[in-house]
């Protein structure tokens, strides 16, 4: 596969490490009252879609960017690649 | 034996060089061929008919095709470590001195005693083995299976290391063309002339595809000449790369194609060159011009040597000047068989008959041949070589070669590699690509059902022009080369019925029409069930010549049409690829990179024994003269370190530089224990959890200045911890002002430990107050060493002694170890390796990867108190789940054998006295052991259910796989200096 | 028809014309007591044990394509019980014991071949971890032997003992492990289930669940509605897709595992061998092909195909540990969709929905589990209680923290 890195252009997927669902960005707050249940759902349950999937890849053999790749799990077609940091901010993460 | 089947050069020169004769050996026979021959063409020229045995019934088999689709003529090529099983004689290029042997027979090829199975064939039909060999149960492994295994398989490996080299490479292009036949060459011309970067690859060693096997005329010249002229024009273009002897074997995601180039397989010796090269071709677009493959017709005893594909008969005559028989008969359901007859006849080969099940002959006359329309071949005779055929009209004819054509199947394989499904085309009686090709792939020519020459040339031309235009190139104005379209008419005629004999579909796996019918009768009707139950199409040719025939017979048996019956699809590779080629150079010492520590050269000079730690080589111990065992060295290193001073290279530990105004806050998230308030100039031990609450890594992190920390990780987790921290930084806390950089390779770091460590370090470090007050336990500082070399100093201890770790830029590591050894000479300093390191940490009760194995919690290692409840850190929440902190959880303990002379072994399980070693009675395990010179006995660390409350108990360490069962006392894991006074001293 | 040497002889002498269909092709009924969704190995085994051992009646297996078309139709056929953790090992040991009597139970030769599995160790730590594992195997009533380098060299002289980057130190041998003919397992279970009255319905895709008052009362299929007292889902790589129709999110991701087979070769390997320093395991089929594989590709997919980097990685591992296979040719590569769970261990459990049961999360180890999975699932369906060897295979274990993580890599499916 080829991932079109937003900063570096097309790179072979072999340079990257795959983590999983973009929802890994949405880490609950451990100080919440029902943190245990939230962390269970966050860490263990998956939509696991057959079709469009937003996922996290890490450019380990490259610039060490975490990326959010939108890829179809039936065809492997990639429709967009974003810097995970930007996506994280849009999902409300800060410090 | 001479070339008495070679056609006179004046009648058919072929593409061989008769001025360059070559000698080769098949079994014990020495034969001759010419430059340009394949092993198959040379054997045929020598009149060699019987070349192999079939897989199941060990039937005599001859050469069937003239290409890579060959199911029969598989041989072992070369000898010794170069022996190569299952090589298709039809694609093996002849070289002088070539040696080949036949395979899959016991006794000589002509008298294979395994062919007795042929007599038992009524009992060995489809799936017979599923119905028997069940009694008694133990006989399967002892009796039945060994017999089946010995009889199955084809060729043999030499069992010696493959002596050849394999290379790999990447190629990039605008347009990849798979196949250099008429459509491929026509496409390459159009694309090349537009300026696009083109790669054209073909598996053959003479490019041109069927043009080399046919008698075509293109643009007023012979097809072969046109191909050569085209190739010359392409070769002159800088933007075109021609890859002969290269098979595009697989279509992968995003336009990446796998290709295998055979570099030296056609030479007697590879020399220092690679045998093959595996190319990963990155294409913007790919055009598949893979042609079509002829298939047979099933009739009784259609598997005898001498029965071949009609197109192959034609190819041998045209390309290699070989007559495949003295009396050649043709059995065809389409016009291409007639082409064979007329061309052979023109070359003076005796055509005895043409048998065609159709009613109307496409030609009125072939010189010397009997034309039998509306009839079929219904039986043959000649066990080791065909000599007679019988027709459905009762006629019997002598023939030593029967060319059969059941039509042509487009080579759609590469269109299927991403699960595309071909569709049936009635006009050509074959499967053509459906609409679901891989993204960026187009198909043209015979592979797409353009079965005639003119159509193939223009399809390639048009497709290439369309593709390059889309890619932004301007089409050249050149027109497509002109050629006539030969006639192409076919009757869907699959097998000859009305007999009780076996009629072969899959020649290699011995699948007959009876097997297909039985499969249907037993309910294996889905094409996938058919394939799996009968093994149809699962041989080395992957059914290239047999799949469609099998489907057709199945369709008929079930009363369905072929489209209703469906088809299996193809998986990579298109043709088999040597495992060695995929492995490339990553074997032997080059399987993984080797990482050397900064003191490696020095340690090597000392005669150190090294050990693999991940990709690192670390000094394991430093032997001295007089050592009887490795233990002598390790004991000495431990004793000397604890008594005076020792030094160890710890550069392999992961090192991460952390900077930024939020660095402390960031670390406070990463570590489960508090990190926000570490004073500048101090080091803190940190425990890092995974988000699931399991211990991930531990190490020390030093605050060098307000906004600068230096973290160490374990050697094994250096990469993973860094990755996770980058994840936290970019994905969880994107607005924190913090930056990370891995510096594992940038710093050489040495641990100097022992009562005299301070004295040694005082000689190394410049201008630092080394007193216990001036540089106390857990202090850190940026320093210079040895008179101005920049460095870092940490007062941390893994051994439990007074200890320092000193770091300098990696390039000074070698110098520093020598300086430390010189400085320590007066204290009899010893270098120590990973074994002594391990002994001292077990004595001390420190955990490493043997304990933190990815399943162990802070609770298990009695460190749950370190997981702060006052803050949110990675893994803290889930570390408190009920089962993870339950009373019966295992806890870290120390362990000593009750009898001091007993040894311990890691991996032993704890069980209570007087209980049996069962899963129910399992109380835990020993994770690390060593001989402790300090305690003068074996000691260990382990995990025991409720172990923190069981110190002083005597239980058993049962190690069934090593046959030991030792009474042990459970003790605190902190065995050496439990109060820790020494390291603070 | 009972299969035997005699039946083959009789049929052979009568032109093999009297063989009968191995299973019926029934039309689906309106309602069943048990509907098993998924006609793969586990679904068919469940049907067999449910009907034969637990005397269940009125059972259907619904298969969207042809039976055995999932991972039982494409795997590397390894059968073993060499696990370490008590949530797993007794279960897999039970499975091996069932395998040992499978052919006689089914009257179908699935060619279970106990030629052993050898796990190679390349460091002291790895050897000790294997010792711990081997002891757990012995304690579960299984077999295990720890071999030293010399014993391995005697057994497998063709391994790389001269120039290995990570020298062989030791090995864990389970002699009772081996391989079986994967398709035949599906067919044998199907045939037996059919003979015990189970309706095996092919080309019948489940498109939804019928729910009433929070209870599952049947399924919608491409061949109409079917009522069921109990609906048992058993669809491996399709688990996420199917259970989503019941509104459930699972601790499962779908990934691709590639596998490879070479051209047929005369006997080359004694049994199954796994490389401890690279991603490579291999055995030889009865037909002579070397059947091998390595790691999953690592990205989520339902595409049943993989990419080149893993092929190269696996073959490099093979060349590193047994460089004599270099001149064998890779004949076919394929990919299967794995239901990778969050700790690498499976589930055989009730769901939160009455009447709906779930079996999945087998990762790439489902084949060896087929008999025990079927047996324990049938036990759960028939008795409403977990079989004693499957008590920990629960969906709620991530909530309680009773994780069964053989590899110790945590909640990341692509690392298991």
mmCIF file of C-alpha atoms in Angstrom, chain B residues 305-493:
data_model
loop_
_atom_site.group_PDB
_atom_site.id
_atom_site.type_symbol
_atom_site.label_atom_id
_atom_site.label_comp_id
_atom_site.label_asym_id
_atom_site.label_seq_id
_atom_site.Cartn_x
_atom_site.Cartn_y
_atom_site.Cartn_z
ATOM 1 C CA UNK B 305 3.229 -39.037 -23.977
ATOM 2 C CA UNK B 306 2.816 -37.622 -27.460
ATOM 3 C CA UNK B 307 -0.576 -36.051 -26.784
ATOM 4 C CA UNK B 308 0.018 -32.325 -26.671
ATOM 5 C CA UNK B 309 -1.660 -29.005 -27.118
ATOM 6 C CA UNK B 310 -2.002 -28.236 -30.809
ATOM 7 C CA UNK B 311 -0.630 -24.727 -30.288
ATOM 8 C CA UNK B 312 2.437 -26.228 -28.641
ATOM 9 C CA UNK B 313 2.958 -28.566 -31.608
ATOM 10 C CA UNK B 314 2.881 -25.480 -33.819
ATOM 11 C CA UNK B 315 5.236 -23.577 -31.521
ATOM 12 C CA UNK B 316 7.801 -26.380 -31.513
ATOM 13 C CA UNK B 317 7.759 -26.462 -35.294
ATOM 14 C CA UNK B 318 7.865 -22.709 -35.874
ATOM 15 C CA UNK B 319 10.094 -21.501 -33.056
ATOM 16 C CA UNK B 320 12.373 -24.445 -32.459
ATOM 17 C CA UNK B 321 12.279 -26.290 -35.751
ATOM 18 C CA UNK B 322 11.103 -29.438 -34.029
ATOM 19 C CA UNK B 323 8.584 -31.921 -35.331
ATOM 20 C CA UNK B 324 6.793 -33.363 -32.327
ATOM 21 C CA UNK B 325 6.124 -36.573 -34.242
ATOM 22 C CA UNK B 326 6.569 -38.414 -37.506
ATOM 23 C CA UNK B 327 2.844 -38.961 -37.839
ATOM 24 C CA UNK B 328 0.945 -36.087 -36.310
ATOM 25 C CA UNK B 329 -2.820 -36.115 -35.842
ATOM 26 C CA UNK B 330 -4.856 -33.111 -34.793
ATOM 27 C CA UNK B 331 -8.022 -33.148 -32.689
ATOM 28 C CA UNK B 332 -9.580 -29.711 -32.441
ATOM 29 C CA UNK B 333 -12.884 -28.007 -31.769
ATOM 30 C CA UNK B 334 -11.700 -24.682 -33.168
ATOM 31 C CA UNK B 335 -9.793 -23.166 -36.046
ATOM 32 C CA UNK B 336 -6.431 -22.928 -34.366
ATOM 33 C CA UNK B 337 -5.920 -26.676 -34.573
ATOM 34 C CA UNK B 338 -6.214 -26.363 -38.336
ATOM 35 C CA UNK B 339 -3.511 -23.730 -38.275
ATOM 36 C CA UNK B 340 -1.201 -26.285 -36.721
ATOM 37 C CA UNK B 341 -2.036 -28.832 -39.381
ATOM 38 C CA UNK B 342 -1.440 -26.540 -42.303
ATOM 39 C CA UNK B 343 1.761 -25.043 -40.940
ATOM 40 C CA UNK B 344 3.280 -28.422 -40.075
ATOM 41 C CA UNK B 345 2.234 -29.803 -43.376
ATOM 42 C CA UNK B 346 3.964 -26.880 -45.092
ATOM 43 C CA UNK B 347 7.133 -27.736 -43.190
ATOM 44 C CA UNK B 348 7.010 -31.268 -44.444
ATOM 45 C CA UNK B 349 5.724 -32.884 -41.287
ATOM 46 C CA UNK B 350 3.344 -35.725 -41.979
ATOM 47 C CA UNK B 351 -0.164 -34.846 -40.830
ATOM 48 C CA UNK B 352 -2.142 -38.056 -40.769
ATOM 49 C CA UNK B 353 -5.551 -36.722 -39.844
ATOM 50 C CA UNK B 354 -7.563 -33.837 -38.561
ATOM 51 C CA UNK B 355 -10.475 -34.757 -36.350
ATOM 52 C CA UNK B 356 -12.982 -32.023 -35.605
ATOM 53 C CA UNK B 357 -16.346 -32.488 -33.869
ATOM 54 C CA UNK B 358 -17.782 -29.612 -35.885
ATOM 55 C CA UNK B 359 -19.739 -30.253 -39.059
ATOM 56 C CA UNK B 360 -18.014 -27.920 -41.461
ATOM 57 C CA UNK B 361 -14.306 -27.895 -42.131
ATOM 58 C CA UNK B 362 -12.709 -24.407 -42.153
ATOM 59 C CA UNK B 363 -10.363 -25.613 -44.892
ATOM 60 C CA UNK B 364 -11.002 -28.078 -47.612
ATOM 61 C CA UNK B 365 -7.599 -29.639 -47.792
ATOM 62 C CA UNK B 366 -4.429 -30.308 -45.797
ATOM 63 C CA UNK B 367 -1.802 -32.168 -47.784
ATOM 64 C CA UNK B 368 -1.716 -35.828 -46.893
ATOM 65 C CA UNK B 369 -4.248 -35.543 -44.092
ATOM 66 C CA UNK B 370 -7.499 -37.364 -43.629
ATOM 67 C CA UNK B 371 -10.140 -34.872 -42.580
ATOM 68 C CA UNK B 372 -12.761 -36.322 -40.260
ATOM 69 C CA UNK B 373 -15.539 -33.915 -39.400
ATOM 70 C CA UNK B 374 -18.255 -34.534 -36.820
ATOM 71 C CA UNK B 375 -16.054 -37.026 -35.017
ATOM 72 C CA UNK B 376 -13.800 -37.207 -32.035
ATOM 73 C CA UNK B 377 -10.888 -39.164 -30.714
ATOM 74 C CA UNK B 378 -12.333 -41.705 -28.306
ATOM 75 C CA UNK B 379 -9.309 -43.703 -27.260
ATOM 76 C CA UNK B 380 -5.564 -43.946 -27.625
ATOM 77 C CA UNK B 381 -2.919 -46.633 -27.333
ATOM 78 C CA UNK B 382 0.741 -46.674 -26.373
ATOM 79 C CA UNK B 383 1.675 -46.831 -22.702
ATOM 80 C CA UNK B 384 4.955 -44.945 -22.774
ATOM 81 C CA UNK B 385 4.441 -43.186 -26.084
ATOM 82 C CA UNK B 386 1.361 -42.726 -28.202
ATOM 83 C CA UNK B 387 1.181 -44.919 -31.290
ATOM 84 C CA UNK B 388 -2.481 -45.210 -32.188
ATOM 85 C CA UNK B 389 -5.742 -43.323 -31.848
ATOM 86 C CA UNK B 390 -9.311 -44.526 -32.228
ATOM 87 C CA UNK B 391 -12.071 -42.272 -33.483
ATOM 88 C CA UNK B 392 -15.758 -42.217 -32.630
ATOM 89 C CA UNK B 393 -16.514 -43.314 -36.183
ATOM 90 C CA UNK B 394 -14.622 -46.518 -35.482
ATOM 91 C CA UNK B 395 -11.568 -45.560 -37.479
ATOM 92 C CA UNK B 396 -8.163 -46.419 -36.068
ATOM 93 C CA UNK B 397 -5.141 -44.361 -37.073
ATOM 94 C CA UNK B 398 -1.456 -44.597 -36.350
ATOM 95 C CA UNK B 399 -0.045 -41.479 -34.777
ATOM 96 C CA UNK B 400 2.936 -40.762 -32.541
ATOM 97 C CA UNK B 401 1.754 -37.253 -31.783
ATOM 98 C CA UNK B 402 -1.744 -35.952 -31.266
ATOM 99 C CA UNK B 403 -2.167 -32.203 -31.121
ATOM 100 C CA UNK B 404 -5.324 -31.276 -29.252
ATOM 101 C CA UNK B 405 -7.022 -27.929 -29.091
ATOM 102 C CA UNK B 406 -10.054 -27.373 -26.914
ATOM 103 C CA UNK B 407 -9.891 -23.616 -27.302
ATOM 104 C CA UNK B 408 -7.991 -20.837 -25.576
ATOM 105 C CA UNK B 409 -8.496 -19.411 -22.096
ATOM 106 C CA UNK B 410 -7.605 -15.743 -21.620
ATOM 107 C CA UNK B 411 -4.948 -15.276 -18.939
ATOM 108 C CA UNK B 412 -7.054 -13.195 -16.585
ATOM 109 C CA UNK B 413 -5.055 -14.098 -13.476
ATOM 110 C CA UNK B 414 -3.723 -10.652 -12.636
ATOM 111 C CA UNK B 415 -7.231 -9.213 -12.863
ATOM 112 C CA UNK B 416 -8.334 -11.620 -10.118
ATOM 113 C CA UNK B 417 -5.646 -10.924 -7.557
ATOM 114 C CA UNK B 418 -7.816 -8.396 -5.793
ATOM 115 C CA UNK B 419 -10.778 -10.745 -5.791
ATOM 116 C CA UNK B 420 -12.052 -9.718 -9.229
ATOM 117 C CA UNK B 421 -14.305 -12.333 -10.755
ATOM 118 C CA UNK B 422 -14.119 -13.146 -14.484
ATOM 119 C CA UNK B 423 -17.251 -13.665 -16.550
ATOM 120 C CA UNK B 424 -18.027 -16.239 -19.200
ATOM 121 C CA UNK B 425 -17.906 -15.263 -22.858
ATOM 122 C CA UNK B 426 -19.752 -17.695 -25.095
ATOM 123 C CA UNK B 427 -18.202 -16.434 -28.323
ATOM 124 C CA UNK B 428 -14.686 -17.359 -27.418
ATOM 125 C CA UNK B 429 -15.717 -20.103 -24.959
ATOM 126 C CA UNK B 430 -13.637 -18.691 -22.195
ATOM 127 C CA UNK B 431 -13.657 -16.502 -19.101
ATOM 128 C CA UNK B 432 -12.810 -12.866 -19.685
ATOM 129 C CA UNK B 433 -12.280 -10.218 -17.015
ATOM 130 C CA UNK B 434 -15.400 -8.925 -15.310
ATOM 131 C CA UNK B 435 -15.724 -5.263 -14.482
ATOM 132 C CA UNK B 436 -13.961 -5.469 -11.142
ATOM 133 C CA UNK B 437 -10.300 -5.114 -12.038
ATOM 134 C CA UNK B 438 -7.833 -3.715 -9.517
ATOM 135 C CA UNK B 439 -7.764 0.082 -9.447
ATOM 136 C CA UNK B 440 -5.413 1.386 -12.128
ATOM 137 C CA UNK B 441 -5.431 -1.783 -14.171
ATOM 138 C CA UNK B 442 -6.530 -2.323 -17.768
ATOM 139 C CA UNK B 443 -6.421 -5.468 -19.813
ATOM 140 C CA UNK B 444 -5.981 -5.878 -23.542
ATOM 141 C CA UNK B 445 -5.368 -8.451 -26.220
ATOM 142 C CA UNK B 446 -6.075 -12.150 -25.975
ATOM 143 C CA UNK B 447 -6.151 -11.850 -22.189
ATOM 144 C CA UNK B 448 -9.237 -9.727 -22.697
ATOM 145 C CA UNK B 449 -10.761 -11.992 -25.310
ATOM 146 C CA UNK B 450 -9.298 -10.279 -28.409
ATOM 147 C CA UNK B 451 -8.383 -13.619 -29.883
ATOM 148 C CA UNK B 452 -7.036 -12.530 -33.257
ATOM 149 C CA UNK B 453 -3.845 -10.744 -34.209
ATOM 150 C CA UNK B 454 -5.199 -7.529 -35.700
ATOM 151 C CA UNK B 455 -7.576 -7.109 -32.811
ATOM 152 C CA UNK B 456 -4.833 -7.690 -30.263
ATOM 153 C CA UNK B 457 -2.489 -5.163 -31.882
ATOM 154 C CA UNK B 458 -5.100 -2.441 -31.969
ATOM 155 C CA UNK B 459 -6.438 -3.224 -28.510
ATOM 156 C CA UNK B 460 -2.955 -2.754 -27.033
ATOM 157 C CA UNK B 461 -2.383 0.416 -29.037
ATOM 158 C CA UNK B 462 -5.721 1.902 -28.078
ATOM 159 C CA UNK B 463 -5.502 0.975 -24.414
ATOM 160 C CA UNK B 464 -2.012 2.421 -24.034
ATOM 161 C CA UNK B 465 -2.961 5.649 -25.771
ATOM 162 C CA UNK B 466 -5.969 6.009 -23.511
ATOM 163 C CA UNK B 467 -3.948 5.391 -20.369
ATOM 164 C CA UNK B 468 -1.047 7.728 -21.101
ATOM 165 C CA UNK B 469 -3.434 10.468 -22.181
ATOM 166 C CA UNK B 470 -5.164 10.142 -18.848
ATOM 167 C CA UNK B 471 -1.753 10.451 -17.190
ATOM 168 C CA UNK B 472 -1.123 13.718 -19.011
ATOM 169 C CA UNK B 473 0.993 12.615 -21.966
ATOM 170 C CA UNK B 474 0.286 13.460 -25.574
ATOM 171 C CA UNK B 475 -0.399 10.525 -27.837
ATOM 172 C CA UNK B 476 1.965 10.036 -30.735
ATOM 173 C CA UNK B 477 0.326 10.113 -34.121
ATOM 174 C CA UNK B 478 1.804 6.812 -35.170
ATOM 175 C CA UNK B 479 -0.770 4.304 -36.264
ATOM 176 C CA UNK B 480 -1.052 0.767 -35.040
ATOM 177 C CA UNK B 481 0.836 -1.855 -37.044
ATOM 178 C CA UNK B 482 -1.389 -3.540 -39.583
ATOM 179 C CA UNK B 483 -2.101 -7.219 -39.564
ATOM 180 C CA UNK B 484 -4.870 -9.448 -40.726
ATOM 181 C CA UNK B 485 -7.215 -11.184 -38.367
ATOM 182 C CA UNK B 486 -7.031 -14.933 -38.679
ATOM 183 C CA UNK B 487 -10.300 -16.803 -38.409
ATOM 184 C CA UNK B 488 -11.392 -17.743 -34.940
ATOM 185 C CA UNK B 489 -14.337 -20.068 -34.577
ATOM 186 C CA UNK B 490 -14.949 -22.548 -31.839
ATOM 187 C CA UNK B 491 -17.535 -25.107 -30.835
ATOM 188 C CA UNK B 492 -18.032 -25.608 -27.121
ATOM 189 C CA UNK B 493 -17.015 -29.209 -26.999
#
